[in-house]
Amino acid sequence: MSVLQKPTSAPGPAPAREAPNPRKARPSAMRRKEARFFWLFISPWIIGFVVFLLGPMLASIYLSFTDWDSFTDPNWVGVANYVRLFTEDEIFHKSLWNTFYFAFFSVPLGMAIALFLAALLNKQMKGRKLFRTLVYLPHLVPIVAVALIFQMVLAPDSGPLNRFLAVFGIDGPAWLFESDWVKPAIILLSLWQAGGATVLLLAGMKGIPQEFYEAAEIDGASGIRQFWSITFPQLTPIIFFNLIMGIIGAFQVFAQVYILTQGGPDNASQMVVPLLFNEAFRNYRMGYASAISWVLFLIVMALTVLAFATSRKWVFYETEVKN
Amino acid sequence: MAALKVYKSSAFTYGWLTVASAIFFAPLVFVVSIALSSDQTVASGSFSLIPTEFQWDNFVRIFQTQQPVGNFVLNSVIISVFATVGQVFSSALVGYAFARLRAKGKNITFMIVLATMMIPAQITMIPQFILFKELGWINTFLPLIIPNFFGNAYNIFLIRQFVSRLPLEMDEAAMVDGLGYFGIFRRIVLPMMTPVLMAIAIFTLTFTWGDFMGPLIYINDDTKMPLALGVQLLTSTSQELQTPPWNLVMVGTVFLSLPMIIIYYFGQKYMYEMNITTGSAGVK
């Protein structure tokens, strides 16, 4: 998404409010007025929440138990949609597998690349800013443009990637046109944007106290040792946050698949959200598509919970030591 | 010895950085190369990585195709600007209230705000489509703009964190002077929020400008499409075996990407400012 620092720790109450209230005790009429203004000011969010989120969510639960083409009245079918999803729909199974495959490779690989680049860039050196910009630029390119660019980059005969491979005598695959290579191709496309997290990691590295490195230097620790013993543990909260956001993002992959492959060849690149889109807006199976969206939601939730549950083992929060 | 070690490590660093940034930058050079190539080169498919031809008139010809590219650009601008204005003002108001005003039930409400961040957009996509269809908003910009006027959980969170760190004295002085809550928000807090609002504006602008799925669902007419959706129409050809005008398609991707790079260039100051201010809550 951006270079902006995202929160990693669970937010508590606003710090200004945690301290004993600095304002003088006021008559309750004033407090009631303040409360009225609070609800007035947040009313846009409340309206948006009810109209665009809560209402649609409830409708979506209901729809997932119906058969509905969006033109006639919905037909209640109970859990039939879910049963079909898990037992019959092989394209759904395939798209689920493909999405896991994509997330499993693109998220950790992207993080490793971002971390490696950040480690290289975290030094006083000439041209640091230029290198940082070059690495970050792809992240600014909208995904539709990325898809169109990679359609050219990955072209089987004339594309620069295969011509580059040919220099080493490697006969490059037809990437988007081969069922064995289409998923790696889409992963490659997402890795091109991995530099986005580098800026975030660099900001985190700047916050690591210099004394740690000085102490390590005295103890004679090598650069690589310093990275794994100081830099990496200190960065785990950012890495953790990016991991979760990355997983959520990977499961929602859409435009690349829709523009480049339409799920092909032979559904080898079909993923959950493009499938959902097709069921809803091409085949007008709104009930079935709603059921897919809830399965997607549960998977994303489960993975997020898993990431949180395991984070205690490897995420290092400085505050845990300090306070 | 020590000097040699430093020299070796920097050669290693420069070596890797040069290779990595070349790999990351190469596709962008290739885009420019294709965008500037002639129709003959497109037909033969013999593009070079480094530009060898400079057909600058491709940047004019893109507006003369069968696709209304001028409309695409204009539509993108309209949608992004309105969406951004709505998002900034609504999130600012709500975020301010969560940071400064006290009311029973505030904390639980804020928890709900945070919880909504975890819900993927696909869950609400179908019912929202039905809702907008009932409202007669299909094939208009409204479904892409209006939801932005109701705030967004992530932006509200950012603003609340930011405002919580601002000193209270100004608010209190203004209150003593008889300024109401809205006056305090507009005259005192809003001007101090500039960095976080700029950051949110950049997010919303970038997201809306690049959004593909939203327009794909709601916009049917070519003349109403934003660039992110319209640009891929350039790849469709009248005959099956005809080669798409790749040079013009790549001009389209330049139009789609360049504004984002420019916005980032001018906006990074605010983004980094946000890095510092939310850093203590986030990173450490």
mmCIF file of N, CA, C and O in Angstrom, chain A residues 197-261:
data_model
loop_
_atom_site.group_PDB
_atom_site.id
_atom_site.type_symbol
_atom_site.label_atom_id
_atom_site.label_comp_id
_atom_site.label_asym_id
_atom_site.label_seq_id
_atom_site.Cartn_x
_atom_site.Cartn_y
_atom_site.Cartn_z
ATOM 1 N N ALA A 197 7.907 -2.560 0.606
ATOM 2 C CA ALA A 197 8.124 -2.817 2.029
ATOM 3 C C ALA A 197 9.522 -2.392 2.465
ATOM 4 O O ALA A 197 9.761 -2.190 3.653
ATOM 5 N N THR A 198 10.431 -2.257 1.504
ATOM 6 C CA THR A 198 11.804 -1.869 1.847
ATOM 7 C C THR A 198 11.841 -0.523 2.563
ATOM 8 O O THR A 198 12.546 -0.362 3.563
ATOM 9 N N VAL A 199 11.048 0.423 2.074
ATOM 10 C CA VAL A 199 11.035 1.758 2.674
ATOM 11 C C VAL A 199 10.551 1.684 4.125
ATOM 12 O O VAL A 199 11.092 2.326 5.018
ATOM 13 N N LEU A 200 9.558 0.841 4.333
ATOM 14 C CA LEU A 200 9.010 0.629 5.674
ATOM 15 C C LEU A 200 10.069 0.027 6.601
ATOM 16 O O LEU A 200 10.250 0.461 7.733
ATOM 17 N N LEU A 201 10.777 -0.977 6.088
ATOM 18 C CA LEU A 201 11.802 -1.644 6.891
ATOM 19 C C LEU A 201 12.965 -0.697 7.185
ATOM 20 O O LEU A 201 13.522 -0.708 8.281
ATOM 21 N N LEU A 202 13.307 0.139 6.207
ATOM 22 C CA LEU A 202 14.382 1.107 6.415
ATOM 23 C C LEU A 202 14.024 2.080 7.529
ATOM 24 O O LEU A 202 14.865 2.422 8.365
ATOM 25 N N ALA A 203 12.764 2.529 7.543
ATOM 26 C CA ALA A 203 12.309 3.431 8.596
ATOM 27 C C ALA A 203 12.451 2.742 9.951
ATOM 28 O O ALA A 203 12.872 3.360 10.933
ATOM 29 N N GLY A 204 12.131 1.443 9.982
ATOM 30 C CA GLY A 204 12.272 0.685 11.220
ATOM 31 C C GLY A 204 13.725 0.557 11.642
ATOM 32 O O GLY A 204 14.053 0.662 12.819
ATOM 33 N N MET A 205 14.602 0.332 10.654
ATOM 34 C CA MET A 205 16.032 0.172 10.965
ATOM 35 C C MET A 205 16.616 1.454 11.553
ATOM 36 O O MET A 205 17.505 1.411 12.383
ATOM 37 N N LYS A 206 16.074 2.577 11.075
ATOM 38 C CA LYS A 206 16.565 3.861 11.574
ATOM 39 C C LYS A 206 16.277 4.006 13.072
ATOM 40 O O LYS A 206 16.983 4.709 13.790
ATOM 41 N N GLY A 207 15.227 3.334 13.526
ATOM 42 C CA GLY A 207 14.825 3.455 14.924
ATOM 43 C C GLY A 207 15.584 2.543 15.878
ATOM 44 O O GLY A 207 15.390 2.592 17.070
ATOM 45 N N ILE A 208 16.444 1.660 15.343
ATOM 46 C CA ILE A 208 17.189 0.743 16.219
ATOM 47 C C ILE A 208 18.350 1.511 16.866
ATOM 48 O O ILE A 208 19.136 2.129 16.168
ATOM 49 N N PRO A 209 18.431 1.463 18.200
ATOM 50 C CA PRO A 209 19.489 2.228 18.880
ATOM 51 C C PRO A 209 20.882 1.831 18.400
ATOM 52 O O PRO A 209 21.194 0.651 18.286
ATOM 53 N N GLN A 210 21.689 2.839 18.129
ATOM 54 C CA GLN A 210 23.030 2.634 17.596
ATOM 55 C C GLN A 210 23.922 1.881 18.587
ATOM 56 O O GLN A 210 24.815 1.141 18.183
ATOM 57 N N GLU A 211 23.615 2.030 19.888
ATOM 58 C CA GLU A 211 24.467 1.397 20.915
ATOM 59 C C GLU A 211 24.537 -0.119 20.732
ATOM 60 O O GLU A 211 25.551 -0.738 21.018
ATOM 61 N N PHE A 212 23.423 -0.695 20.284
ATOM 62 C CA PHE A 212 23.402 -2.145 20.086
ATOM 63 C C PHE A 212 24.533 -2.569 19.152
ATOM 64 O O PHE A 212 25.236 -3.535 19.404
ATOM 65 N N TYR A 213 24.660 -1.801 18.059
ATOM 66 C CA TYR A 213 25.672 -2.165 17.063
ATOM 67 C C TYR A 213 27.073 -1.894 17.593
ATOM 68 O O TYR A 213 28.003 -2.660 17.329
ATOM 69 N N GLU A 214 27.190 -0.793 18.349
ATOM 70 C CA GLU A 214 28.507 -0.470 18.913
ATOM 71 C C GLU A 214 28.954 -1.574 19.859
ATOM 72 O O GLU A 214 30.109 -2.005 19.834
ATOM 73 N N ALA A 215 28.023 -2.026 20.688
ATOM 74 C CA ALA A 215 28.347 -3.105 21.623
ATOM 75 C C ALA A 215 28.744 -4.367 20.864
ATOM 76 O O ALA A 215 29.714 -5.043 21.213
ATOM 77 N N ALA A 216 27.999 -4.662 19.805
ATOM 78 C CA ALA A 216 28.278 -5.856 19.013
ATOM 79 C C ALA A 216 29.643 -5.754 18.347
ATOM 80 O O ALA A 216 30.381 -6.729 18.250
ATOM 81 N N GLU A 217 29.967 -4.530 17.920
ATOM 82 C CA GLU A 217 31.258 -4.281 17.272
ATOM 83 C C GLU A 217 32.407 -4.600 18.252
ATOM 84 O O GLU A 217 33.378 -5.254 17.882
ATOM 85 N N ILE A 218 32.225 -4.165 19.484
ATOM 86 C CA ILE A 218 33.249 -4.409 20.518
ATOM 87 C C ILE A 218 33.400 -5.912 20.759
ATOM 88 O O ILE A 218 34.493 -6.432 20.900
ATOM 89 N N ASP A 219 32.262 -6.605 20.751
ATOM 90 C CA ASP A 219 32.305 -8.057 20.949
ATOM 91 C C ASP A 219 32.827 -8.781 19.709
ATOM 92 O O ASP A 219 32.963 -10.002 19.723
ATOM 93 N N GLY A 220 33.046 -8.038 18.635
ATOM 94 C CA GLY A 220 33.608 -8.629 17.425
ATOM 95 C C GLY A 220 32.611 -9.385 16.560
ATOM 96 O O GLY A 220 32.984 -10.283 15.809
ATOM 97 N N ALA A 221 31.332 -9.031 16.672
ATOM 98 C CA ALA A 221 30.328 -9.703 15.853
ATOM 99 C C ALA A 221 30.420 -9.229 14.404
ATOM 100 O O ALA A 221 30.588 -8.034 14.147
ATOM 101 N N SER A 222 30.309 -10.148 13.459
ATOM 102 C CA SER A 222 30.394 -9.799 12.039
ATOM 103 C C SER A 222 29.119 -9.088 11.600
ATOM 104 O O SER A 222 28.112 -9.079 12.321
ATOM 105 N N GLY A 223 29.174 -8.489 10.411
ATOM 106 C CA GLY A 223 28.002 -7.787 9.882
ATOM 107 C C GLY A 223 26.791 -8.692 9.776
ATOM 108 O O GLY A 223 25.678 -8.311 10.150
ATOM 109 N N ILE A 224 27.020 -9.921 9.296
ATOM 110 C CA ILE A 224 25.899 -10.854 9.121
ATOM 111 C C ILE A 224 25.335 -11.251 10.489
ATOM 112 O O ILE A 224 24.133 -11.308 10.697
ATOM 113 N N ARG A 225 26.257 -11.484 11.430
ATOM 114 C CA ARG A 225 25.840 -11.829 12.790
ATOM 115 C C ARG A 225 25.029 -10.681 13.410
ATOM 116 O O ARG A 225 24.003 -10.896 14.059
ATOM 117 N N GLN A 226 25.490 -9.444 13.168
ATOM 118 C CA GLN A 226 24.777 -8.278 13.696
ATOM 119 C C GLN A 226 23.370 -8.203 13.109
ATOM 120 O O GLN A 226 22.413 -7.866 13.805
ATOM 121 N N PHE A 227 23.271 -8.523 11.823
ATOM 122 C CA PHE A 227 21.956 -8.480 11.180
ATOM 123 C C PHE A 227 20.991 -9.450 11.853
ATOM 124 O O PHE A 227 19.872 -9.091 12.206
ATOM 125 N N TRP A 228 21.436 -10.696 12.042
ATOM 126 C CA TRP A 228 20.519 -11.709 12.592
ATOM 127 C C TRP A 228 20.293 -11.559 14.085
ATOM 128 O O TRP A 228 19.267 -11.976 14.604
ATOM 129 N N SER A 229 21.258 -10.960 14.797
ATOM 130 C CA SER A 229 21.106 -10.859 16.255
ATOM 131 C C SER A 229 20.499 -9.536 16.703
ATOM 132 O O SER A 229 19.940 -9.448 17.782
ATOM 133 N N ILE A 230 20.641 -8.503 15.881
ATOM 134 C CA ILE A 230 20.102 -7.197 16.284
ATOM 135 C C ILE A 230 19.017 -6.723 15.316
ATOM 136 O O ILE A 230 17.866 -6.556 15.704
ATOM 137 N N THR A 231 19.389 -6.513 14.059
ATOM 138 C CA THR A 231 18.467 -5.906 13.106
ATOM 139 C C THR A 231 17.189 -6.725 12.962
ATOM 140 O O THR A 231 16.087 -6.198 13.123
ATOM 141 N N PHE A 232 17.351 -8.008 12.671
ATOM 142 C CA PHE A 232 16.172 -8.835 12.406
ATOM 143 C C PHE A 232 15.207 -8.908 13.590
ATOM 144 O O PHE A 232 14.015 -8.639 13.429
ATOM 145 N N PRO A 233 15.700 -9.220 14.807
ATOM 146 C CA PRO A 233 14.754 -9.252 15.939
ATOM 147 C C PRO A 233 14.062 -7.912 16.170
ATOM 148 O O PRO A 233 12.889 -7.873 16.513
ATOM 149 N N GLN A 234 14.812 -6.825 15.969
ATOM 150 C CA GLN A 234 14.217 -5.506 16.187
ATOM 151 C C GLN A 234 13.146 -5.191 15.150
ATOM 152 O O GLN A 234 12.267 -4.366 15.386
ATOM 153 N N LEU A 235 13.263 -5.813 13.987
ATOM 154 C CA LEU A 235 12.315 -5.513 12.911
ATOM 155 C C LEU A 235 11.103 -6.436 12.912
ATOM 156 O O LEU A 235 10.162 -6.221 12.153
ATOM 157 N N THR A 236 11.118 -7.472 13.751
ATOM 158 C CA THR A 236 10.039 -8.460 13.675
ATOM 159 C C THR A 236 8.627 -7.881 13.744
ATOM 160 O O THR A 236 7.754 -8.379 13.044
ATOM 161 N N PRO A 237 8.378 -6.808 14.546
ATOM 162 C CA PRO A 237 7.004 -6.282 14.522
ATOM 163 C C PRO A 237 6.575 -5.802 13.125
ATOM 164 O O PRO A 237 5.446 -6.051 12.709
ATOM 165 N N ILE A 238 7.494 -5.137 12.411
ATOM 166 C CA ILE A 238 7.147 -4.665 11.067
ATOM 167 C C ILE A 238 6.991 -5.857 10.129
ATOM 168 O O ILE A 238 6.063 -5.909 9.322
ATOM 169 N N ILE A 239 7.898 -6.816 10.259
ATOM 170 C CA ILE A 239 7.831 -7.994 9.393
ATOM 171 C C ILE A 239 6.516 -8.723 9.635
ATOM 172 O O ILE A 239 5.830 -9.135 8.702
ATOM 173 N N PHE A 240 6.164 -8.832 10.901
ATOM 174 C CA PHE A 240 4.933 -9.510 11.286
ATOM 175 C C PHE A 240 3.712 -8.812 10.688
ATOM 176 O O PHE A 240 2.838 -9.447 10.096
ATOM 177 N N PHE A 241 3.703 -7.479 10.822
ATOM 178 C CA PHE A 241 2.582 -6.718 10.276
ATOM 179 C C PHE A 241 2.488 -6.909 8.770
ATOM 180 O O PHE A 241 1.412 -7.144 8.210
ATOM 181 N N ASN A 242 3.637 -6.835 8.101
ATOM 182 C CA ASN A 242 3.650 -7.007 6.650
ATOM 183 C C ASN A 242 3.243 -8.410 6.232
ATOM 184 O O ASN A 242 2.650 -8.604 5.182
ATOM 185 N N LEU A 243 3.589 -9.372 7.062
ATOM 186 C CA LEU A 243 3.221 -10.760 6.776
ATOM 187 C C LEU A 243 1.701 -10.889 6.733
ATOM 188 O O LEU A 243 1.132 -11.430 5.782
ATOM 189 N N ILE A 244 1.048 -10.367 7.759
ATOM 190 C CA ILE A 244 -0.411 -10.466 7.820
ATOM 191 C C ILE A 244 -1.057 -9.701 6.668
ATOM 192 O O ILE A 244 -1.919 -10.223 5.958
ATOM 193 N N MET A 245 -0.604 -8.447 6.472
ATOM 194 C CA MET A 245 -1.180 -7.656 5.384
ATOM 195 C C MET A 245 -0.921 -8.332 4.040
ATOM 196 O O MET A 245 -1.767 -8.323 3.150
ATOM 197 N N GLY A 246 0.254 -8.921 3.908
ATOM 198 C CA GLY A 246 0.615 -9.608 2.669
ATOM 199 C C GLY A 246 -0.285 -10.802 2.396
ATOM 200 O O GLY A 246 -0.741 -11.007 1.268
ATOM 201 N N ILE A 247 -0.553 -11.569 3.456
ATOM 202 C CA ILE A 247 -1.415 -12.745 3.293
ATOM 203 C C ILE A 247 -2.807 -12.303 2.867
ATOM 204 O O ILE A 247 -3.387 -12.834 1.916
ATOM 205 N N ILE A 248 -3.328 -11.279 3.570
ATOM 206 C CA ILE A 248 -4.670 -10.796 3.249
ATOM 207 C C ILE A 248 -4.697 -10.301 1.803
ATOM 208 O O ILE A 248 -5.609 -10.620 1.039
ATOM 209 N N GLY A 249 -3.680 -9.540 1.422
ATOM 210 C CA GLY A 249 -3.611 -9.026 0.058
ATOM 211 C C GLY A 249 -3.507 -10.142 -0.974
ATOM 212 O O GLY A 249 -4.157 -10.107 -2.014
ATOM 213 N N ALA A 250 -2.689 -11.149 -0.659
ATOM 214 C CA ALA A 250 -2.465 -12.237 -1.618
ATOM 215 C C ALA A 250 -3.755 -13.015 -1.868
ATOM 216 O O ALA A 250 -4.009 -13.465 -2.987
ATOM 217 N N PHE A 251 -4.561 -13.173 -0.832
ATOM 218 C CA PHE A 251 -5.806 -13.909 -1.010
ATOM 219 C C PHE A 251 -6.846 -13.122 -1.801
ATOM 220 O O PHE A 251 -7.832 -13.660 -2.250
ATOM 221 N N GLN A 252 -6.608 -11.813 -1.941
ATOM 222 C CA GLN A 252 -7.571 -10.989 -2.676
ATOM 223 C C GLN A 252 -7.078 -10.650 -4.070
ATOM 224 O O GLN A 252 -7.611 -9.762 -4.724
ATOM 225 N N VAL A 253 -6.044 -11.344 -4.533
ATOM 226 C CA VAL A 253 -5.479 -11.048 -5.852
ATOM 227 C C VAL A 253 -6.577 -11.151 -6.921
ATOM 228 O O VAL A 253 -7.382 -12.083 -6.902
ATOM 229 N N PHE A 254 -6.636 -10.145 -7.774
ATOM 230 C CA PHE A 254 -7.712 -10.136 -8.775
ATOM 231 C C PHE A 254 -7.262 -9.627 -10.144
ATOM 232 O O PHE A 254 -7.287 -10.352 -11.129
ATOM 233 N N ALA A 255 -6.840 -8.359 -10.200
ATOM 234 C CA ALA A 255 -6.633 -7.700 -11.496
ATOM 235 C C ALA A 255 -5.621 -8.435 -12.381
ATOM 236 O O ALA A 255 -5.840 -8.579 -13.585
ATOM 237 N N GLN A 256 -4.517 -8.916 -11.768
ATOM 238 C CA GLN A 256 -3.495 -9.607 -12.557
ATOM 239 C C GLN A 256 -4.096 -10.781 -13.305
ATOM 240 O O GLN A 256 -3.898 -10.957 -14.512
ATOM 241 N N VAL A 257 -4.835 -11.616 -12.542
ATOM 242 C CA VAL A 257 -5.418 -12.816 -13.121
ATOM 243 C C VAL A 257 -6.473 -12.440 -14.158
ATOM 244 O O VAL A 257 -6.500 -12.981 -15.266
ATOM 245 N N TYR A 258 -7.301 -11.471 -13.794
ATOM 246 C CA TYR A 258 -8.403 -11.095 -14.686
ATOM 247 C C TYR A 258 -7.873 -10.572 -16.018
ATOM 248 O O TYR A 258 -8.381 -10.916 -17.081
ATOM 249 N N ILE A 259 -6.843 -9.745 -15.973
ATOM 250 C CA ILE A 259 -6.336 -9.133 -17.196
ATOM 251 C C ILE A 259 -5.434 -10.083 -17.978
ATOM 252 O O ILE A 259 -5.531 -10.182 -19.195
ATOM 253 N N LEU A 260 -4.576 -10.810 -17.264
ATOM 254 C CA LEU A 260 -3.539 -11.572 -17.962
ATOM 255 C C LEU A 260 -3.992 -12.944 -18.429
ATOM 256 O O LEU A 260 -3.641 -13.372 -19.526
ATOM 257 N N THR A 261 -4.735 -13.663 -17.596
ATOM 258 C CA THR A 261 -4.966 -15.074 -17.930
ATOM 259 C C THR A 261 -6.430 -15.488 -17.897
ATOM 260 O O THR A 261 -6.770 -16.549 -18.405
#
